[in-house]
Amino acid sequence: MPGITYEDFLDLEYDPADSDLVCAFRVEPAADMSMEAAASRVASESSNGTWAELQVEGSVTDLSATAFAIDGDEIRVAYPEELFEPGSMAQVLSCIAGNIMGMKAVERIRLLDCEWPEPLATSFPGPGFGTSVRTEIFDAPNRPITATVPKPKVGLSTEQHAGVGYDAWVGGIDLLKDDENLTDQSFNPFHDRLTESLDARDRAEEETGERKSYLVNVTADANTMLERADAVAAAGGEYVMVDVITTGWAAVQTVRERCAELGLAIHAHRAMHAAFDRVPSHGVSMRVLAQIARLCGADQLHTGTADLGKLENEDTVGINEWLYADLYGLNDVLPTASGGLHPGLVPELIERCGTNICVQAGGGVHGHPDGTAAGAKALRQSIDATVEGIPLEEYAEDYPELAVAIEKWGTETPR
Ligand SMILES: O=C(O)[C@H](O)COP(=O)(O)O
Ligand SMILES: [Mg+2]
């Protein structure tokens, strides 16, 4: 009988096929293993091998991955397309980020990057809108759109929440956003919040003459998310928000299908991503999580603040560039910068990330000394000034809300 050993998964002469999925990993081998042995164990365990030499009866489809490059502590592995179930992110991840994350052959392993081949990439839907939300939902072709999360993140009643939304919208914010842990709790039930917030949205639209929208957090089990998405569409909403990491990609794919029928966009919050990507030597990079989010159909995704905000960030700018780049005709994704932003940080944020983004500020709006409406005005003023190329200090001479925000926060990075 033929044997399969894990050495069979290393071939430094291998030239990947166009249809292969190529993954880059950073690997720290176990103390008693060479990098070559660890690389072949990674390829083996993530495709069709295991720790033991296999005695195979009859012929089986060869689904072996091949570790084909080793460069210092980075390796590259090519996976044949037949290994994957098209359109199933859960199955893909059970291969390329499955058992290998915990196997003893490696002390640490991080999935750094993927090169997605066309057949596999296009077996996923991608976003329905992507960056076109700026013109298809809003009329903001030349500036970042803005969002705000009422704070405290949980505890406001439905009436308080919708009231904060109204003030923010009237002050110049485009999107009211639920926070990641606000879904359907007794102090602010989902359906009441949806109705009251969209009523407030309609009033704010009438008053300002601008398009406004609401990122209502539908996060739940998949069936409940579908019911909530239906309710959003019936109530006249344009978006659902999903905590994509905590719900899981299979559920995101289910929601994406329903949103395609309903014409809704998806705002993806990445709460819990840092459990995968914060420790640089281990886990799954934010870059790869962002790739997955795009394939599964997120229209807007939190990608960090290019180091300006309160949260640790991987390479926000590089991730955003990947989200804009061509991917076999799949739509792009609008990056959302969020976490500790305030008006004083906007010029540098736009300098680093450009204008094709969503700028989200919670504390940086509601923490304004004169309240939410003033905070919303200050955020919008900082964006308008930056897009017009006017220094904030100069613009603030004519806009007192911005002057107060700058006086309070300057250009400090919060913690
Ligand atoms: O969910 C988010 O994006 C955060 O709640 C941002 O809040 P902050 O702007 O107050 O940091
Ligand atoms: Mg939040």
Tab-separated table of C-alpha atoms and ligand atoms in Angstrom:
chain	number	residue	atom	x	y	z
A	1	MET	CA	0.000	0.000	0.000
A	2	PRO	CA	1.254	3.538	-0.754
A	3	GLY	CA	2.109	5.673	2.249
A	4	ILE	CA	1.539	9.389	2.814
A	5	THR	CA	4.040	10.978	5.174
A	6	TYR	CA	4.164	14.555	6.128
A	7	GLU	CA	7.427	15.073	4.246
A	8	ASP	CA	5.320	14.601	1.107
A	9	PHE	CA	3.812	18.059	1.671
A	10	LEU	CA	7.027	20.039	1.148
A	11	ASP	CA	8.257	20.833	-2.347
A	12	LEU	CA	10.372	23.942	-2.676
A	13	GLU	CA	10.349	23.538	-6.471
A	14	TYR	CA	6.560	23.660	-6.705
A	15	ASP	CA	5.075	26.420	-8.856
A	16	PRO	CA	1.486	27.111	-7.705
A	17	ALA	CA	-1.313	26.726	-10.262
A	18	ASP	CA	-3.537	29.747	-11.008
A	19	SER	CA	-6.395	27.921	-9.349
A	20	ASP	CA	-4.485	27.245	-6.095
A	21	LEU	CA	-5.294	29.199	-2.957
A	22	VAL	CA	-1.913	30.434	-1.703
A	23	CYS	CA	-1.567	31.259	1.994
A	24	ALA	CA	1.326	32.943	3.766
A	25	PHE	CA	1.984	31.941	7.374
A	26	ARG	CA	4.425	33.074	10.023
A	27	VAL	CA	5.585	29.947	11.836
A	28	GLU	CA	7.515	29.280	15.002
A	29	PRO	CA	8.243	25.530	14.912
A	30	ALA	CA	8.162	23.354	18.012
A	31	ALA	CA	11.542	23.202	19.763
A	32	ASP	CA	12.405	19.792	18.309
A	33	MET	CA	11.311	20.550	14.726
A	34	SER	CA	13.024	22.132	11.760
A	35	MET	CA	11.213	24.830	9.794
A	36	GLU	CA	10.961	22.389	6.874
A	37	ALA	CA	9.269	19.783	9.050
A	38	ALA	CA	6.912	22.350	10.563
A	39	ALA	CA	6.051	23.754	7.123
A	40	SER	CA	5.164	20.339	5.793
A	41	ARG	CA	3.072	19.595	8.911
A	42	VAL	CA	1.170	22.859	8.321
A	43	ALA	CA	0.447	21.850	4.719
A	44	SER	CA	-0.389	18.316	5.771
A	45	GLU	CA	-2.740	19.041	8.675
A	46	SER	CA	-4.568	21.799	6.773
A	47	SER	CA	-5.262	19.603	3.744
A	48	ASN	CA	-5.402	15.801	3.775
A	49	GLY	CA	-2.628	14.648	6.116
A	50	THR	CA	-2.230	13.855	9.761
A	51	TRP	CA	0.575	13.058	12.214
A	52	ALA	CA	0.862	9.392	11.189
A	53	GLU	CA	1.971	7.799	7.960
A	54	LEU	CA	-1.236	6.757	6.248
A	55	GLN	CA	-1.748	3.473	4.508
A	56	VAL	CA	-4.275	4.228	1.823
A	57	GLU	CA	-6.351	1.480	0.240
A	58	GLY	CA	-7.352	2.145	-3.348
A	59	SER	CA	-6.901	5.516	-4.983
A	60	VAL	CA	-8.123	8.707	-3.374
A	61	THR	CA	-8.285	12.191	-4.861
A	62	ASP	CA	-5.006	13.933	-4.198
A	63	LEU	CA	-5.946	16.995	-2.187
A	64	SER	CA	-2.527	17.605	-0.696
A	65	ALA	CA	-1.401	21.128	-0.036
A	66	THR	CA	2.213	21.980	-0.779
A	67	ALA	CA	4.535	24.099	1.323
A	68	PHE	CA	6.548	25.609	-1.514
A	69	ALA	CA	8.457	28.531	-0.002
A	70	ILE	CA	10.317	29.174	3.238
A	71	ASP	CA	11.749	32.617	3.891
A	72	GLY	CA	12.995	33.102	7.447
A	73	ASP	CA	9.969	32.485	9.659
A	74	GLU	CA	7.477	32.880	6.808
A	75	ILE	CA	6.218	30.029	4.689
A	76	ARG	CA	3.832	29.831	1.752
A	77	VAL	CA	1.448	26.987	1.172
A	78	ALA	CA	-0.558	26.248	-1.983
A	79	TYR	CA	-3.924	24.487	-1.727
A	80	PRO	CA	-5.596	22.768	-4.696
A	81	GLU	CA	-9.062	24.079	-5.553
A	82	GLU	CA	-10.697	20.637	-5.183
A	83	LEU	CA	-9.927	20.778	-1.457
A	84	PHE	CA	-12.569	23.471	-1.013
A	85	GLU	CA	-16.337	23.572	-1.083
A	86	PRO	CA	-17.107	26.590	-3.270
A	87	GLY	CA	-18.971	29.333	-1.444
A	88	SER	CA	-18.440	27.910	2.056
A	89	MET	CA	-16.210	30.142	4.149
A	90	ALA	CA	-16.645	27.850	7.134
A	91	GLN	CA	-15.154	24.940	5.184
A	92	VAL	CA	-12.314	27.026	3.747
A	93	LEU	CA	-11.340	28.219	7.224
A	94	SER	CA	-11.515	24.734	8.693
A	95	CYS	CA	-8.690	23.969	6.260
A	96	ILE	CA	-6.438	27.011	6.253
A	97	ALA	CA	-7.025	28.214	9.831
A	98	GLY	CA	-8.280	25.050	11.496
A	99	ASN	CA	-6.324	22.410	13.460
A	100	ILE	CA	-3.016	24.007	12.517
A	101	MET	CA	-3.704	26.875	14.922
A	102	GLY	CA	-3.449	24.497	17.878
A	103	MET	CA	-1.155	21.681	16.805
A	104	LYS	CA	1.957	21.005	18.885
A	105	ALA	CA	4.217	20.904	15.818
A	106	VAL	CA	4.209	24.704	15.952
A	107	GLU	CA	4.696	26.918	18.978
A	108	ARG	CA	2.963	29.777	17.152
A	109	ILE	CA	1.410	30.165	13.729
A	110	ARG	CA	-0.216	33.162	12.098
A	111	LEU	CA	-2.147	33.217	8.860
A	112	LEU	CA	-0.796	36.446	7.376
A	113	ASP	CA	-2.272	36.748	3.918
A	114	CYS	CA	-4.133	34.862	1.186
A	115	GLU	CA	-4.018	35.056	-2.590
A	116	TRP	CA	-7.532	34.082	-3.618
A	117	PRO	CA	-7.827	32.355	-6.999
A	118	GLU	CA	-10.677	33.434	-9.259
A	119	PRO	CA	-12.877	30.301	-9.114
A	120	LEU	CA	-12.858	30.213	-5.312
A	121	ALA	CA	-13.197	33.996	-4.875
A	122	THR	CA	-16.111	34.266	-7.284
A	123	SER	CA	-17.922	31.382	-5.621
A	124	PHE	CA	-18.672	34.015	-2.959
A	125	PRO	CA	-21.021	36.933	-3.583
A	126	GLY	CA	-18.880	39.832	-2.364
A	127	PRO	CA	-20.563	43.062	-1.256
A	128	GLY	CA	-23.824	44.255	-2.779
A	129	PHE	CA	-22.805	47.938	-2.587
A	130	GLY	CA	-19.298	48.506	-1.218
A	131	THR	CA	-17.989	52.057	-1.496
A	132	SER	CA	-20.908	52.975	-3.763
A	133	VAL	CA	-23.011	53.474	-0.597
A	134	ARG	CA	-21.535	56.990	-0.604
A	135	THR	CA	-23.550	57.810	-3.705
A	136	GLU	CA	-26.228	55.087	-3.851
A	137	ILE	CA	-27.465	55.611	-0.297
A	138	PHE	CA	-26.006	59.059	0.397
A	139	ASP	CA	-25.042	62.005	-1.738
A	140	ALA	CA	-21.454	62.211	-0.548
A	141	PRO	CA	-19.206	61.617	-3.552
A	142	ASN	CA	-16.373	63.842	-2.344
A	143	ARG	CA	-16.142	63.298	1.379
A	144	PRO	CA	-16.051	60.469	3.909
A	145	ILE	CA	-19.459	59.538	5.243
A	146	THR	CA	-19.862	59.818	9.001
A	147	ALA	CA	-21.360	57.592	11.672
A	148	THR	CA	-21.889	57.827	15.387
A	149	VAL	CA	-22.667	55.363	18.174
A	150	PRO	CA	-24.781	56.670	21.064
A	151	LYS	CA	-22.903	56.355	24.331
A	152	PRO	CA	-23.148	54.849	26.844
A	153	LYS	CA	-23.058	51.873	24.489
A	154	VAL	CA	-25.832	50.105	26.390
A	155	GLY	CA	-28.342	51.445	28.897
A	156	LEU	CA	-30.075	54.204	26.966
A	157	SER	CA	-33.825	53.672	26.635
A	158	THR	CA	-35.299	53.408	23.160
A	159	GLU	CA	-36.527	56.988	23.395
A	160	GLN	CA	-33.140	58.273	24.571
A	161	HIS	CA	-31.371	56.311	21.841
A	162	ALA	CA	-33.600	57.655	19.061
A	163	GLY	CA	-33.288	61.159	20.548
A	164	VAL	CA	-29.501	60.979	20.442
A	165	GLY	CA	-29.780	59.726	16.866
A	166	TYR	CA	-31.973	62.641	15.892
A	167	ASP	CA	-29.565	65.169	17.400
A	168	ALA	CA	-26.621	63.539	15.647
A	169	TRP	CA	-28.366	63.379	12.266
A	170	VAL	CA	-29.519	66.979	12.465
A	171	GLY	CA	-26.017	68.006	13.458
A	172	GLY	CA	-24.676	66.571	10.196
A	173	ILE	CA	-23.960	62.878	10.805
A	174	ASP	CA	-24.986	60.478	8.019
A	175	LEU	CA	-25.342	57.232	9.951
A	176	LEU	CA	-26.599	56.390	13.393
A	177	LYS	CA	-24.909	53.154	14.497
A	178	ASP	CA	-25.845	50.725	17.233
A	179	ASP	CA	-23.009	49.553	19.384
A	180	GLU	CA	-21.697	46.016	19.099
A	181	ASN	CA	-23.348	44.756	22.277
A	182	LEU	CA	-26.716	46.421	21.765
A	183	THR	CA	-29.135	44.014	20.099
A	184	ASP	CA	-32.502	43.182	21.706
A	185	GLN	CA	-32.303	43.764	25.451
A	186	SER	CA	-35.190	44.725	27.678
A	187	PHE	CA	-34.018	48.316	28.221
A	188	ASN	CA	-34.043	48.952	24.443
A	189	PRO	CA	-35.878	46.264	22.435
A	190	PHE	CA	-34.869	45.759	18.810
A	191	HIS	CA	-38.219	46.362	17.120
A	192	ASP	CA	-39.072	49.461	19.170
A	193	ARG	CA	-35.618	50.889	18.522
A	194	LEU	CA	-35.879	50.211	14.801
A	195	THR	CA	-39.238	51.969	14.501
A	196	GLU	CA	-38.426	54.955	16.693
A	197	SER	CA	-34.983	55.494	15.208
A	198	LEU	CA	-36.287	55.412	11.634
A	199	ASP	CA	-39.035	57.879	12.613
A	200	ALA	CA	-36.332	60.171	13.964
A	201	ARG	CA	-34.327	59.546	10.792
A	202	ASP	CA	-37.265	60.668	8.636
A	203	ARG	CA	-37.673	63.863	10.650
A	204	ALA	CA	-33.961	64.591	10.422
A	205	GLU	CA	-33.993	64.034	6.657
A	206	GLU	CA	-36.885	66.427	6.276
A	207	GLU	CA	-35.202	69.037	8.410
A	208	THR	CA	-31.757	68.856	6.808
A	209	GLY	CA	-32.635	67.894	3.237
A	210	GLU	CA	-29.845	65.265	3.437
A	211	ARG	CA	-30.077	61.490	3.173
A	212	LYS	CA	-29.688	59.792	6.563
A	213	SER	CA	-29.518	56.125	7.520
A	214	TYR	CA	-29.306	53.772	10.466
A	215	LEU	CA	-26.980	50.822	11.178
A	216	VAL	CA	-29.262	48.715	13.349
A	217	ASN	CA	-27.497	45.781	14.963
A	218	VAL	CA	-29.293	42.585	13.922
A	219	THR	CA	-26.679	40.319	15.543
A	220	ALA	CA	-28.252	37.067	16.806
A	221	ASP	CA	-28.591	33.461	15.656
A	222	ALA	CA	-28.966	33.225	11.870
A	223	ASN	CA	-32.735	32.705	11.824
A	224	THR	CA	-33.332	35.688	14.067
A	225	MET	CA	-30.995	37.827	11.965
A	226	LEU	CA	-33.070	36.992	8.891
A	227	GLU	CA	-36.271	38.034	10.675
A	228	ARG	CA	-34.600	41.244	11.784
A	229	ALA	CA	-33.325	41.971	8.275
A	230	ASP	CA	-36.869	41.520	6.955
A	231	ALA	CA	-38.104	43.952	9.599
A	232	VAL	CA	-35.452	46.516	8.643
A	233	ALA	CA	-36.464	46.380	4.982
A	234	ALA	CA	-40.174	46.587	5.851
A	235	ALA	CA	-39.532	49.633	8.054
A	236	GLY	CA	-37.642	51.454	5.293
A	237	GLY	CA	-34.059	50.943	6.449
A	238	GLU	CA	-31.102	50.638	4.110
A	239	TYR	CA	-28.618	48.713	6.267
A	240	VAL	CA	-28.202	45.943	8.783
A	241	MET	CA	-25.229	45.827	11.102
A	242	VAL	CA	-23.722	42.448	12.009
A	243	ASP	CA	-20.989	41.581	14.506
A	244	VAL	CA	-19.347	39.368	11.925
A	245	ILE	CA	-16.752	37.649	14.088
A	246	THR	CA	-19.027	36.753	16.986
A	247	THR	CA	-21.868	35.559	14.731
A	248	GLY	CA	-19.536	33.608	12.463
A	249	TRP	CA	-19.034	33.676	8.721
A	250	ALA	CA	-21.657	31.054	7.873
A	251	ALA	CA	-24.293	33.246	9.510
A	252	VAL	CA	-22.916	36.296	7.702
A	253	GLN	CA	-23.278	34.451	4.408
A	254	THR	CA	-26.882	33.618	5.260
A	255	VAL	CA	-27.617	37.258	6.052
A	256	ARG	CA	-25.873	38.373	2.855
A	257	GLU	CA	-28.200	36.183	0.775
A	258	ARG	CA	-31.262	37.698	2.403
A	259	CYS	CA	-29.880	41.223	2.069
A	260	ALA	CA	-29.434	40.643	-1.655
A	261	GLU	CA	-33.171	39.917	-1.887
A	262	LEU	CA	-34.059	42.890	0.295
A	263	GLY	CA	-31.618	45.384	-1.235
A	264	LEU	CA	-29.965	46.059	2.131
A	265	ALA	CA	-26.329	46.920	2.745
A	266	ILE	CA	-24.299	45.236	5.510
A	267	HIS	CA	-22.199	47.105	8.038
A	268	ALA	CA	-19.689	44.686	9.580
A	269	HIS	CA	-18.516	45.344	13.125
A	270	ARG	CA	-15.390	43.338	13.980
A	271	ALA	CA	-15.781	42.958	17.759
A	272	MET	CA	-13.579	40.037	18.944
A	273	HIS	CA	-11.238	40.248	15.945
A	274	ALA	CA	-8.377	40.966	18.331
A	275	ALA	CA	-8.728	37.479	19.811
A	276	PHE	CA	-7.417	36.314	16.416
A	277	ASP	CA	-5.132	39.112	15.361
A	278	ARG	CA	-3.751	41.063	18.323
A	279	VAL	CA	-0.795	38.815	19.136
A	280	PRO	CA	1.425	39.251	16.057
A	281	SER	CA	2.981	35.800	16.272
A	282	HIS	CA	-0.259	33.834	16.304
A	283	GLY	CA	-3.797	33.619	14.945
A	284	VAL	CA	-5.331	35.135	11.845
A	285	SER	CA	-4.347	38.597	10.669
A	286	MET	CA	-6.884	41.402	10.326
A	287	ARG	CA	-5.849	41.527	6.694
A	288	VAL	CA	-7.187	38.001	6.182
A	289	LEU	CA	-10.309	38.703	8.274
A	290	ALA	CA	-10.972	41.690	6.009
A	291	GLN	CA	-10.556	39.508	2.916
A	292	ILE	CA	-13.057	37.052	4.330
A	293	ALA	CA	-15.493	39.852	5.151
A	294	ARG	CA	-15.315	41.123	1.573
A	295	LEU	CA	-15.845	37.685	0.056
A	296	CYS	CA	-18.799	37.017	2.367
A	297	GLY	CA	-20.369	40.325	1.407
A	298	ALA	CA	-19.719	43.050	4.004
A	299	ASP	CA	-20.247	46.486	2.451
A	300	GLN	CA	-18.605	48.416	5.280
A	301	LEU	CA	-15.997	47.020	7.659
A	302	HIS	CA	-14.150	48.405	10.661
A	303	THR	CA	-10.480	48.324	9.701
A	304	GLY	CA	-8.989	50.581	12.352
A	305	THR	CA	-7.852	54.174	12.510
A	306	ALA	CA	-4.317	53.972	11.110
A	307	ASP	CA	-3.027	54.145	14.695
A	308	LEU	CA	-4.828	57.375	15.551
A	309	GLY	CA	-7.571	55.977	17.801
A	310	LYS	CA	-7.991	54.062	21.052
A	311	LEU	CA	-7.612	50.518	19.690
A	312	GLU	CA	-4.521	48.620	18.563
A	313	ASN	CA	-4.440	48.457	14.775
A	314	GLU	CA	-2.799	46.260	12.224
A	315	ASP	CA	-1.873	47.933	8.929
A	316	THR	CA	-5.128	49.885	8.348
A	317	VAL	CA	-3.889	51.544	5.165
A	318	GLY	CA	-2.676	48.287	3.600
A	319	ILE	CA	-5.917	46.530	4.517
A	320	ASN	CA	-7.983	49.368	3.042
A	321	GLU	CA	-5.970	49.200	-0.177
A	322	TRP	CA	-6.738	45.494	-0.423
A	323	LEU	CA	-10.438	46.199	0.117
A	324	TYR	CA	-10.443	48.681	-2.792
A	325	ALA	CA	-8.342	46.577	-5.170
A	326	ASP	CA	-9.869	44.647	-8.035
A	327	LEU	CA	-10.971	41.147	-7.070
A	328	TYR	CA	-12.333	39.511	-10.211
A	329	GLY	CA	-15.139	42.069	-10.430
A	330	LEU	CA	-16.426	41.613	-6.866
A	331	ASN	CA	-17.471	44.908	-5.289
A	332	ASP	CA	-15.075	46.744	-3.014
A	333	VAL	CA	-15.661	47.521	0.678
A	334	LEU	CA	-15.972	50.878	2.421
A	335	PRO	CA	-13.486	50.901	5.311
A	336	THR	CA	-14.857	52.303	8.568
A	337	ALA	CA	-12.397	54.075	10.837
A	338	SER	CA	-13.642	53.791	14.401
A	339	GLY	CA	-12.449	53.636	17.965
A	340	GLY	CA	-11.466	56.790	19.797
A	341	LEU	CA	-11.794	59.259	16.923
A	342	HIS	CA	-12.711	62.909	17.421
A	343	PRO	CA	-12.693	66.003	15.171
A	344	GLY	CA	-9.062	66.926	15.867
A	345	LEU	CA	-7.871	63.598	14.422
A	346	VAL	CA	-9.788	63.895	11.147
A	347	PRO	CA	-7.165	65.746	9.049
A	348	GLU	CA	-4.471	63.183	9.842
A	349	LEU	CA	-6.932	60.307	9.374
A	350	ILE	CA	-7.849	61.569	5.906
A	351	GLU	CA	-4.174	62.201	5.152
A	352	ARG	CA	-3.425	58.541	5.936
A	353	CYS	CA	-6.590	56.872	4.625
A	354	GLY	CA	-8.075	59.213	2.021
A	355	THR	CA	-11.715	60.252	1.704
A	356	ASN	CA	-13.197	56.938	0.539
A	357	ILE	CA	-14.007	55.850	4.092
A	358	CYS	CA	-16.624	56.086	6.813
A	359	VAL	CA	-15.510	58.079	9.864
A	360	GLN	CA	-17.203	56.797	12.994
A	361	ALA	CA	-16.994	58.606	16.331
A	362	GLY	CA	-18.952	57.805	19.475
A	363	GLY	CA	-17.262	59.494	22.423
A	364	GLY	CA	-15.801	62.038	20.004
A	365	VAL	CA	-19.348	63.245	19.241
A	366	HIS	CA	-21.336	62.703	22.455
A	367	GLY	CA	-18.463	63.761	24.689
A	368	HIS	CA	-18.507	67.264	23.188
A	369	PRO	CA	-18.954	69.739	26.068
A	370	ASP	CA	-22.091	71.141	24.418
A	371	GLY	CA	-23.695	67.785	23.714
A	372	THR	CA	-24.464	65.491	20.816
A	373	ALA	CA	-25.780	68.002	18.268
A	374	ALA	CA	-22.738	70.224	18.754
A	375	GLY	CA	-20.452	67.188	18.636
A	376	ALA	CA	-22.031	66.050	15.378
A	377	LYS	CA	-21.586	69.506	13.900
A	378	ALA	CA	-17.953	69.588	14.992
A	379	LEU	CA	-17.237	66.215	13.369
A	380	ARG	CA	-18.866	67.256	10.133
A	381	GLN	CA	-17.065	70.608	10.208
A	382	SER	CA	-13.725	68.848	10.631
A	383	ILE	CA	-14.480	66.731	7.578
A	384	ASP	CA	-15.697	69.643	5.466
A	385	ALA	CA	-12.631	71.693	6.434
A	386	THR	CA	-10.247	68.861	5.592
A	387	VAL	CA	-11.884	68.113	2.249
A	388	GLU	CA	-11.717	71.829	1.410
A	389	GLY	CA	-8.049	71.871	2.405
A	390	ILE	CA	-8.535	74.378	5.235
A	391	PRO	CA	-6.618	73.873	8.517
A	392	LEU	CA	-8.987	73.095	11.406
A	393	GLU	CA	-7.807	76.020	13.514
A	394	GLU	CA	-8.640	78.410	10.696
A	395	TYR	CA	-12.025	76.804	9.964
A	396	ALA	CA	-12.844	76.859	13.666
A	397	GLU	CA	-12.758	80.641	13.665
A	398	ASP	CA	-16.161	80.532	11.928
A	399	TYR	CA	-17.478	77.328	13.522
A	400	PRO	CA	-17.746	77.461	17.328
A	401	GLU	CA	-18.621	73.749	17.724
A	402	LEU	CA	-15.347	72.788	16.079
A	403	ALA	CA	-13.467	75.346	18.165
A	404	VAL	CA	-14.836	73.794	21.373
A	405	ALA	CA	-13.955	70.262	20.235
A	406	ILE	CA	-10.393	71.289	19.402
A	407	GLU	CA	-10.094	73.110	22.706
A	408	LYS	CA	-11.186	69.914	24.492
A	409	TRP	CA	-9.334	67.186	22.619
A	410	GLY	CA	-6.707	68.887	20.475
A	411	THR	CA	-5.075	66.223	18.335
A	412	GLU	CA	-4.591	63.753	21.182
A	413	THR	CA	-4.830	60.027	20.650
A	414	PRO	CA	-7.163	58.724	23.376
A	415	ARG	CA	-6.656	55.553	25.402
B	1	LIG	O1	-18.363	50.331	17.962
B	1	LIG	C1	-17.559	51.255	17.782
B	1	LIG	O2	-17.118	51.516	16.660
B	1	LIG	C2	-17.083	51.987	19.021
B	1	LIG	O3	-18.106	51.970	19.928
B	1	LIG	C3	-16.522	53.344	18.819
B	1	LIG	O4	-16.720	54.140	19.949
B	1	LIG	P1	-15.820	55.430	20.228
B	1	LIG	O5	-15.882	56.269	18.994
B	1	LIG	O6	-16.439	56.075	21.431
B	1	LIG	O7	-14.447	54.938	20.528
B	2	MG	MG	-18.425	49.975	19.949
